[in-house]
Coordinates of C-alpha atoms in Angstrom, one line a residue:
M1 CA 0.0 -0.1 0.0
E2 CA 1.3 3.4 -1.0
L3 CA 1.9 5.9 1.8
K4 CA -0.3 9.0 1.5
I5 CA 0.5 12.4 2.9
D6 CA -2.8 12.5 4.9
D7 CA -1.5 9.3 6.6
I8 CA 1.7 11.0 7.5
L9 CA 0.0 14.2 8.6
G10 CA -2.3 12.2 10.9
Q11 CA 0.6 10.7 12.7
I12 CA 2.4 13.9 13.6
Q13 CA 3.0 14.6 17.2
L14 CA 5.1 17.6 18.0
P15 CA 8.1 17.0 20.2
Q16 CA 7.9 17.8 23.9
K17 CA 10.6 18.4 26.6
S18 CA 10.4 18.4 30.3
V19 CA 12.4 21.0 32.2
P20 CA 12.5 20.5 36.1
L21 CA 13.2 23.7 38.1
C22 CA 13.8 23.7 41.9
L23 CA 11.8 26.6 43.2
R24 CA 13.7 26.5 46.4
A25 CA 17.1 27.0 44.9
D26 CA 18.1 28.8 48.3
L27 CA 18.5 25.2 49.7
Q28 CA 21.5 24.6 47.4
A29 CA 23.6 26.6 49.8
R30 CA 22.7 24.2 52.6
F31 CA 23.4 21.1 50.4
D32 CA 26.8 22.7 49.4
S33 CA 27.7 23.4 53.0
L34 CA 26.7 19.9 54.2
E35 CA 28.7 18.4 51.4
R36 CA 31.8 20.3 52.6
E37 CA 31.2 19.1 56.1
L38 CA 30.9 15.6 54.9
R39 CA 34.1 15.7 53.0
A40 CA 35.8 17.1 56.1
A41 CA 34.3 14.5 58.4
Q42 CA 35.5 11.7 56.0
R43 CA 39.1 13.3 56.0
A44 CA 39.3 14.0 59.8
P45 CA 41.6 11.9 61.9
E46 CA 39.7 9.1 63.6
Q47 CA 38.2 10.1 67.0
D48 CA 37.7 7.6 69.7
S49 CA 36.8 4.9 67.1
L50 CA 35.9 4.2 63.6
A51 CA 32.2 4.0 64.7
G52 CA 32.3 7.5 66.2
M53 CA 33.8 9.0 63.0
G54 CA 31.3 7.1 60.9
A55 CA 28.4 8.2 63.0
A56 CA 29.2 11.9 62.4
A57 CA 29.6 11.3 58.6
R58 CA 26.3 9.3 58.5
E59 CA 24.5 12.1 60.3
I60 CA 25.8 14.6 57.8
A61 CA 24.8 12.2 55.0
T62 CA 21.3 12.0 56.4
Q63 CA 21.0 15.8 56.5
I64 CA 22.2 16.0 52.8
E65 CA 19.7 13.4 51.8
A66 CA 16.8 15.3 53.6
T67 CA 18.0 18.5 51.9
R68 CA 17.8 16.8 48.5
A69 CA 14.3 15.4 49.4
E70 CA 13.2 18.9 50.2
M71 CA 14.6 20.4 47.0
Q72 CA 12.8 17.6 45.1
R73 CA 9.5 18.4 46.8
H74 CA 9.9 22.0 45.6
T75 CA 10.8 21.0 42.0
V76 CA 8.3 21.7 39.3
E77 CA 8.3 20.1 35.9
F78 CA 7.7 22.6 32.9
R79 CA 6.4 20.5 30.0
L80 CA 7.0 22.4 26.8
Q81 CA 5.9 21.5 23.3
A82 CA 7.2 22.7 19.9
L83 CA 5.1 24.8 17.7
P84 CA 4.3 23.8 14.1
Q85 CA 6.8 25.6 11.8
K86 CA 4.4 28.2 10.7
Q87 CA 3.2 29.1 14.1
W88 CA 6.8 29.4 15.1
S89 CA 7.7 31.5 12.2
D90 CA 4.6 33.8 12.7
L91 CA 5.6 34.3 16.4
L92 CA 9.1 35.4 15.3
K93 CA 7.6 37.9 12.9
K94 CA 5.6 39.4 15.8
H95 CA 8.9 40.1 17.6
P96 CA 11.2 41.7 15.0
P97 CA 14.7 42.8 16.0
R98 CA 15.0 46.4 17.3
K99 CA 16.9 48.7 15.1
G100 CA 20.5 49.2 16.3
N101 CA 20.3 46.4 19.0
K102 CA 23.3 44.1 18.5
D103 CA 21.7 41.2 20.4
D104 CA 18.5 41.4 18.4
D105 CA 20.6 41.7 15.1
M106 CA 22.5 38.5 16.0
A107 CA 19.4 36.6 17.0
D108 CA 17.2 38.0 14.3
Y109 CA 14.3 38.6 16.7
N110 CA 13.6 40.9 19.7
V111 CA 15.5 39.1 22.5
G112 CA 13.5 41.0 25.1
T113 CA 10.1 39.9 24.0
F114 CA 10.3 36.8 21.8
P115 CA 11.6 34.3 24.3
V116 CA 8.9 35.1 26.9
A117 CA 6.2 34.9 24.1
A118 CA 7.7 31.6 23.0
L119 CA 7.5 30.3 26.6
A120 CA 3.8 31.1 26.8
A121 CA 3.1 29.7 23.5
C122 CA 4.9 26.4 24.1
S123 CA 4.2 25.7 27.7
V124 CA 1.8 22.8 27.9
S125 CA 2.0 22.4 31.7
P126 CA 1.6 24.9 33.3
E127 CA -0.4 26.7 30.8
M128 CA 0.4 30.5 30.9
T129 CA -0.2 33.8 29.2
E130 CA 2.6 36.0 28.0
E131 CA 2.0 38.1 31.1
D132 CA 2.4 35.0 33.2
A133 CA 5.5 34.0 31.4
G134 CA 7.0 37.4 32.0
R135 CA 6.3 37.3 35.7
L136 CA 8.0 33.8 35.9
V137 CA 11.1 35.0 34.0
D138 CA 11.4 38.0 36.3
A139 CA 11.1 35.7 39.4
I140 CA 13.6 32.9 38.4
T141 CA 17.4 33.0 38.1
N142 CA 19.2 33.7 34.8
G143 CA 20.4 30.0 34.9
Q144 CA 16.9 28.7 35.3
W145 CA 15.6 30.9 32.6
A146 CA 18.6 29.7 30.4
R147 CA 17.4 26.0 30.8
L148 CA 13.9 27.0 29.8
N149 CA 15.0 29.1 26.8
M150 CA 17.4 26.6 25.6
A151 CA 14.7 23.9 25.6
L152 CA 12.5 26.1 23.6
G153 CA 15.2 26.5 21.0
E154 CA 16.0 22.8 21.0
L155 CA 12.2 22.0 20.6
N156 CA 11.6 24.3 17.8
N157 CA 14.8 24.3 15.9
G158 CA 16.0 20.8 16.4
G159 CA 15.1 17.5 14.9
A160 CA 13.1 14.8 16.2
E161 CA 15.6 12.0 16.1
V162 CA 14.9 8.6 17.6
P163 CA 16.9 8.5 20.9
F164 CA 19.2 5.9 22.0
S165 CA 20.0 4.9 25.6
A166 CA 22.9 2.6 26.1
A167 CA 21.9 1.9 29.7
A168 CA 18.4 1.0 28.7
S169 CA 19.6 -1.1 25.9
A170 CA 21.9 -3.0 28.1
L171 CA 19.4 -3.7 30.7
A172 CA 16.7 -4.7 28.2
G173 CA 19.0 -6.7 26.1
G174 CA 18.6 -4.6 22.9
T175 CA 21.2 -3.9 20.3
Q176 CA 23.1 -0.7 20.0
T177 CA 22.3 1.1 16.9
S178 CA 23.9 4.5 17.5

């Protein structure tokens, strides 16, 4: 049977990407401090006994795991979906580069408005307006925004190749193909 374009069009599912962001990034400082304490406890000369030194390190390790768990509880997953090519192109046209702005000229769009509009247009969960997206971007760190923005670019400008996981293939008994 010959493949028809309508058959192909009916199968298209736009790529999606999940971007987890910890909303309590302040906890990273506690985690880092505890990590330093743990390394120091592991290097410290033995106190009264191996058990005593191990107990201190275990207590710190428990605190590290509790901090990680707290960070995970405050992590939100942003589910982004690519836009169809025409919709992406139309969105770009709504945010032309500003005259004389070097960053805009390099990107070929208004770097101050387009990424926020793209976030609003591509966010599946949580759904958000451009105003919501702007408020989010203003509240998160530059690094967190960079992760979201990079995902938007990868989704809308990258290909949809079949991924390969060496770990999954080894466990499932599959064959490596790439």
